[in-house]
Amino acid sequence: MTAKSNLTRDEAIAREGLIEDVRYRITLDLTEDKWFLSDTTVTFRSRDPGAQTFLDLSAPAIESIEVNGNSIGLDAFDGNRIYLNNLEEQNEVRVRASCAFYRTEVGMHRFTDPIDGNVYLHSDFEPFDAHRVYACFDQPDVKAV
């Protein structure tokens, strides 16, 4: 699989037409210096059972992927996307990944102030940046809670 990071217009149109009723449960462990654990559960409905789509996630490492209660191979992840095949009408995907802190105005930032010694965190989720923090359908026309 070739790692593809940018979402094309055609891919966004197809994905928006396929999925609905998207919900996220996200847990982040932000205690490390260089990386953080992202544990995300995504639930959604497929308008076309049996179809395929993908979640966006840019991460240096992935620990596990479960689709509808079944573990799938880590080869479903190419570094930027998690490919989901044979969708059911109702789907639940859980992804545990090690994500990187950034220093370049995208994703999640971690900074230790040299003056006060405190650690500061902030996120920057401009369009198409949330996938640097958690697995998601990272496009403006796919809304979720």
PDB file of C-alpha atoms in Angstrom:
ATOM      1  CA  MET A   1       0.000   0.000   0.000  1.00  0.00           C
ATOM      2  CA  THR A   2       1.275   3.446  -0.859  1.00  0.00           C
ATOM      3  CA  ALA A   3       1.015   5.928   1.999  1.00  0.00           C
ATOM      4  CA  LYS A   4      -1.306   8.696   0.870  1.00  0.00           C
ATOM      5  CA  SER A   5      -1.930  11.640   3.154  1.00  0.00           C
ATOM      6  CA  ASN A   6      -3.939  14.247   1.256  1.00  0.00           C
ATOM      7  CA  LEU A   7      -7.644  13.660   0.832  1.00  0.00           C
ATOM      8  CA  THR A   8      -8.791  14.236  -2.737  1.00  0.00           C
ATOM      9  CA  ARG A   9     -12.084  15.875  -3.625  1.00  0.00           C
ATOM     10  CA  ASP A  10     -13.387  12.655  -5.205  1.00  0.00           C
ATOM     11  CA  GLU A  11     -12.463  10.638  -2.100  1.00  0.00           C
ATOM     12  CA  ALA A  12     -14.209  13.165   0.154  1.00  0.00           C
ATOM     13  CA  ILE A  13     -17.376  13.094  -1.957  1.00  0.00           C
ATOM     14  CA  ALA A  14     -17.439   9.289  -2.002  1.00  0.00           C
ATOM     15  CA  ARG A  15     -16.814   8.970   1.733  1.00  0.00           C
ATOM     16  CA  GLU A  16     -19.412  11.588   2.679  1.00  0.00           C
ATOM     17  CA  GLY A  17     -21.945   9.732   0.533  1.00  0.00           C
ATOM     18  CA  LEU A  18     -21.143   6.417   2.206  1.00  0.00           C
ATOM     19  CA  ILE A  19     -21.066   7.151   5.941  1.00  0.00           C
ATOM     20  CA  GLU A  20     -23.432   8.822   8.390  1.00  0.00           C
ATOM     21  CA  ASP A  21     -24.159   9.118  12.107  1.00  0.00           C
ATOM     22  CA  VAL A  22     -20.462   9.366  13.052  1.00  0.00           C
ATOM     23  CA  ARG A  23     -19.458   9.442  16.729  1.00  0.00           C
ATOM     24  CA  TYR A  24     -16.049   9.510  18.431  1.00  0.00           C
ATOM     25  CA  ARG A  25     -14.776   8.493  21.871  1.00  0.00           C
ATOM     26  CA  ILE A  26     -11.210   9.733  22.266  1.00  0.00           C
ATOM     27  CA  THR A  27      -8.753   9.133  25.088  1.00  0.00           C
ATOM     28  CA  LEU A  28      -5.295  10.704  24.985  1.00  0.00           C
ATOM     29  CA  ASP A  29      -2.375   9.946  27.308  1.00  0.00           C
ATOM     30  CA  LEU A  30      -0.268  13.107  27.108  1.00  0.00           C
ATOM     31  CA  THR A  31       2.296  12.253  29.795  1.00  0.00           C
ATOM     32  CA  GLU A  32       5.268  11.375  27.530  1.00  0.00           C
ATOM     33  CA  ASP A  33       7.696  13.894  26.013  1.00  0.00           C
ATOM     34  CA  LYS A  34       7.977  12.867  22.353  1.00  0.00           C
ATOM     35  CA  TRP A  35       4.740  10.998  21.642  1.00  0.00           C
ATOM     36  CA  PHE A  36       1.281  10.363  23.080  1.00  0.00           C
ATOM     37  CA  LEU A  37      -1.133   7.455  23.123  1.00  0.00           C
ATOM     38  CA  SER A  38      -4.317   8.024  21.151  1.00  0.00           C
ATOM     39  CA  ASP A  39      -7.151   5.560  21.810  1.00  0.00           C
ATOM     40  CA  THR A  40     -10.138   6.270  19.561  1.00  0.00           C
ATOM     41  CA  THR A  41     -13.426   4.481  19.040  1.00  0.00           C
ATOM     42  CA  VAL A  42     -15.348   5.565  15.946  1.00  0.00           C
ATOM     43  CA  THR A  43     -18.918   4.441  15.379  1.00  0.00           C
ATOM     44  CA  PHE A  44     -20.755   5.100  12.126  1.00  0.00           C
ATOM     45  CA  ARG A  45     -23.371   3.765   9.758  1.00  0.00           C
ATOM     46  CA  SER A  46     -22.622   2.694   6.209  1.00  0.00           C
ATOM     47  CA  ARG A  47     -25.244   3.463   3.573  1.00  0.00           C
ATOM     48  CA  ASP A  48     -23.807   0.581   1.517  1.00  0.00           C
ATOM     49  CA  PRO A  49     -22.984  -2.527   3.593  1.00  0.00           C
ATOM     50  CA  GLY A  50     -20.068  -4.410   2.059  1.00  0.00           C
ATOM     51  CA  ALA A  51     -18.417  -1.215   0.853  1.00  0.00           C
ATOM     52  CA  GLN A  52     -14.975   0.017   1.865  1.00  0.00           C
ATOM     53  CA  THR A  53     -13.601   3.324   3.097  1.00  0.00           C
ATOM     54  CA  PHE A  54     -10.774   4.598   5.272  1.00  0.00           C
ATOM     55  CA  LEU A  55     -10.047   6.552   8.430  1.00  0.00           C
ATOM     56  CA  ASP A  56      -7.417   9.266   8.405  1.00  0.00           C
ATOM     57  CA  LEU A  57      -4.569   8.906  10.913  1.00  0.00           C
ATOM     58  CA  SER A  58      -0.981  10.107  10.634  1.00  0.00           C
ATOM     59  CA  ALA A  59       1.032   8.328  13.311  1.00  0.00           C
ATOM     60  CA  PRO A  60       4.497   6.805  13.634  1.00  0.00           C
ATOM     61  CA  ALA A  61       3.128   3.571  15.141  1.00  0.00           C
ATOM     62  CA  ILE A  62      -0.134   1.751  15.639  1.00  0.00           C
ATOM     63  CA  GLU A  63      -0.759  -0.752  18.425  1.00  0.00           C
ATOM     64  CA  SER A  64      -4.084  -2.247  17.426  1.00  0.00           C
ATOM     65  CA  ILE A  65      -7.088  -1.939  15.124  1.00  0.00           C
ATOM     66  CA  GLU A  66     -10.439  -3.572  15.855  1.00  0.00           C
ATOM     67  CA  VAL A  67     -13.375  -3.447  13.477  1.00  0.00           C
ATOM     68  CA  ASN A  68     -16.740  -4.569  14.834  1.00  0.00           C
ATOM     69  CA  GLY A  69     -15.038  -6.449  17.661  1.00  0.00           C
ATOM     70  CA  ASN A  70     -12.506  -8.237  15.447  1.00  0.00           C
ATOM     71  CA  SER A  71      -8.796  -7.473  15.399  1.00  0.00           C
ATOM     72  CA  ILE A  72      -7.524  -6.692  11.913  1.00  0.00           C
ATOM     73  CA  GLY A  73      -3.954  -6.717  10.695  1.00  0.00           C
ATOM     74  CA  LEU A  74      -1.795  -3.677  11.211  1.00  0.00           C
ATOM     75  CA  ASP A  75      -1.090  -3.768   7.470  1.00  0.00           C
ATOM     76  CA  ALA A  76      -4.480  -2.046   7.060  1.00  0.00           C
ATOM     77  CA  PHE A  77      -2.575   1.082   8.187  1.00  0.00           C
ATOM     78  CA  ASP A  78      -0.162   2.732   5.751  1.00  0.00           C
ATOM     79  CA  GLY A  79       1.091   5.538   8.001  1.00  0.00           C
ATOM     80  CA  ASN A  80      -1.694   7.951   7.026  1.00  0.00           C
ATOM     81  CA  ARG A  81      -4.817   5.866   6.461  1.00  0.00           C
ATOM     82  CA  ILE A  82      -6.565   2.891   7.990  1.00  0.00           C
ATOM     83  CA  TYR A  83      -8.367   0.970   5.264  1.00  0.00           C
ATOM     84  CA  LEU A  84     -11.713  -0.533   6.255  1.00  0.00           C
ATOM     85  CA  ASN A  85     -13.172  -3.278   4.081  1.00  0.00           C
ATOM     86  CA  ASN A  86     -16.516  -5.047   4.006  1.00  0.00           C
ATOM     87  CA  LEU A  87     -18.379  -2.530   6.149  1.00  0.00           C
ATOM     88  CA  GLU A  88     -21.527  -3.527   7.968  1.00  0.00           C
ATOM     89  CA  GLU A  89     -24.585  -1.303   8.250  1.00  0.00           C
ATOM     90  CA  GLN A  90     -23.489  -0.307  11.782  1.00  0.00           C
ATOM     91  CA  ASN A  91     -19.720  -0.160  12.458  1.00  0.00           C
ATOM     92  CA  GLU A  92     -17.403   0.354  15.400  1.00  0.00           C
ATOM     93  CA  VAL A  93     -13.669   0.836  14.884  1.00  0.00           C
ATOM     94  CA  ARG A  94     -11.197   1.106  17.754  1.00  0.00           C
ATOM     95  CA  VAL A  95      -7.670   2.315  17.069  1.00  0.00           C
ATOM     96  CA  ARG A  96      -4.767   2.550  19.544  1.00  0.00           C
ATOM     97  CA  ALA A  97      -1.821   4.476  18.145  1.00  0.00           C
ATOM     98  CA  SER A  98       1.311   6.309  19.203  1.00  0.00           C
ATOM     99  CA  CYS A  99       1.073   9.813  17.783  1.00  0.00           C
ATOM    100  CA  ALA A 100       3.773  12.452  17.553  1.00  0.00           C
ATOM    101  CA  PHE A 101       3.857  15.876  19.120  1.00  0.00           C
ATOM    102  CA  TYR A 102       4.504  18.562  16.491  1.00  0.00           C
ATOM    103  CA  ARG A 103       6.422  21.812  16.542  1.00  0.00           C
ATOM    104  CA  THR A 104       5.204  23.046  13.154  1.00  0.00           C
ATOM    105  CA  GLU A 105       1.697  24.462  13.743  1.00  0.00           C
ATOM    106  CA  VAL A 106      -0.216  21.223  13.057  1.00  0.00           C
ATOM    107  CA  GLY A 107      -1.711  18.565  15.318  1.00  0.00           C
ATOM    108  CA  MET A 108      -0.801  18.444  19.011  1.00  0.00           C
ATOM    109  CA  HIS A 109       1.965  20.619  20.459  1.00  0.00           C
ATOM    110  CA  ARG A 110       3.909  20.010  23.698  1.00  0.00           C
ATOM    111  CA  PHE A 111       6.273  22.632  25.049  1.00  0.00           C
ATOM    112  CA  THR A 112       8.256  22.867  28.288  1.00  0.00           C
ATOM    113  CA  ASP A 113       8.814  26.501  29.213  1.00  0.00           C
ATOM    114  CA  PRO A 114      12.491  26.986  30.092  1.00  0.00           C
ATOM    115  CA  ILE A 115      11.621  29.816  32.491  1.00  0.00           C
ATOM    116  CA  ASP A 116       8.855  28.336  34.641  1.00  0.00           C
ATOM    117  CA  GLY A 117       9.482  24.636  33.860  1.00  0.00           C
ATOM    118  CA  ASN A 118       5.786  24.019  33.204  1.00  0.00           C
ATOM    119  CA  VAL A 119       4.593  21.830  30.340  1.00  0.00           C
ATOM    120  CA  TYR A 120       2.098  23.433  27.968  1.00  0.00           C
ATOM    121  CA  LEU A 121      -0.090  21.633  25.430  1.00  0.00           C
ATOM    122  CA  HIS A 122      -2.239  22.980  22.644  1.00  0.00           C
ATOM    123  CA  SER A 123      -3.804  21.656  19.495  1.00  0.00           C
ATOM    124  CA  ASP A 124      -4.124  23.173  16.051  1.00  0.00           C
ATOM    125  CA  PHE A 125      -6.913  21.561  14.054  1.00  0.00           C
ATOM    126  CA  GLU A 126      -7.034  23.599  10.891  1.00  0.00           C
ATOM    127  CA  PRO A 127      -8.824  21.698   8.140  1.00  0.00           C
ATOM    128  CA  PHE A 128      -7.270  18.267   7.769  1.00  0.00           C
ATOM    129  CA  ASP A 129      -5.156  18.259  10.948  1.00  0.00           C
ATOM    130  CA  ALA A 130      -7.275  16.342  13.494  1.00  0.00           C
ATOM    131  CA  HIS A 131      -5.993  13.037  12.058  1.00  0.00           C
ATOM    132  CA  ARG A 132      -2.598  13.856  13.568  1.00  0.00           C
ATOM    133  CA  VAL A 133      -4.147  13.392  17.033  1.00  0.00           C
ATOM    134  CA  TYR A 134      -6.811  10.695  16.580  1.00  0.00           C
ATOM    135  CA  ALA A 135      -8.232   8.359  13.939  1.00  0.00           C
ATOM    136  CA  CYS A 136     -11.132  10.091  12.192  1.00  0.00           C
ATOM    137  CA  PHE A 137     -12.938  10.973   9.012  1.00  0.00           C
ATOM    138  CA  ASP A 138     -11.021  14.245   8.706  1.00  0.00           C
ATOM    139  CA  GLN A 139     -13.171  16.302   6.368  1.00  0.00           C
ATOM    140  CA  PRO A 140     -15.480  19.280   7.036  1.00  0.00           C
ATOM    141  CA  ASP A 141     -18.658  17.734   5.603  1.00  0.00           C
ATOM    142  CA  VAL A 142     -18.525  14.664   7.884  1.00  0.00           C
ATOM    143  CA  LYS A 143     -19.661  16.034  11.225  1.00  0.00           C
ATOM    144  CA  ALA A 144     -19.583  14.006  14.431  1.00  0.00           C
ATOM    145  CA  VAL A 145     -20.071  14.229  18.162  1.00  0.00           C
TER     146      VAL A 145
END
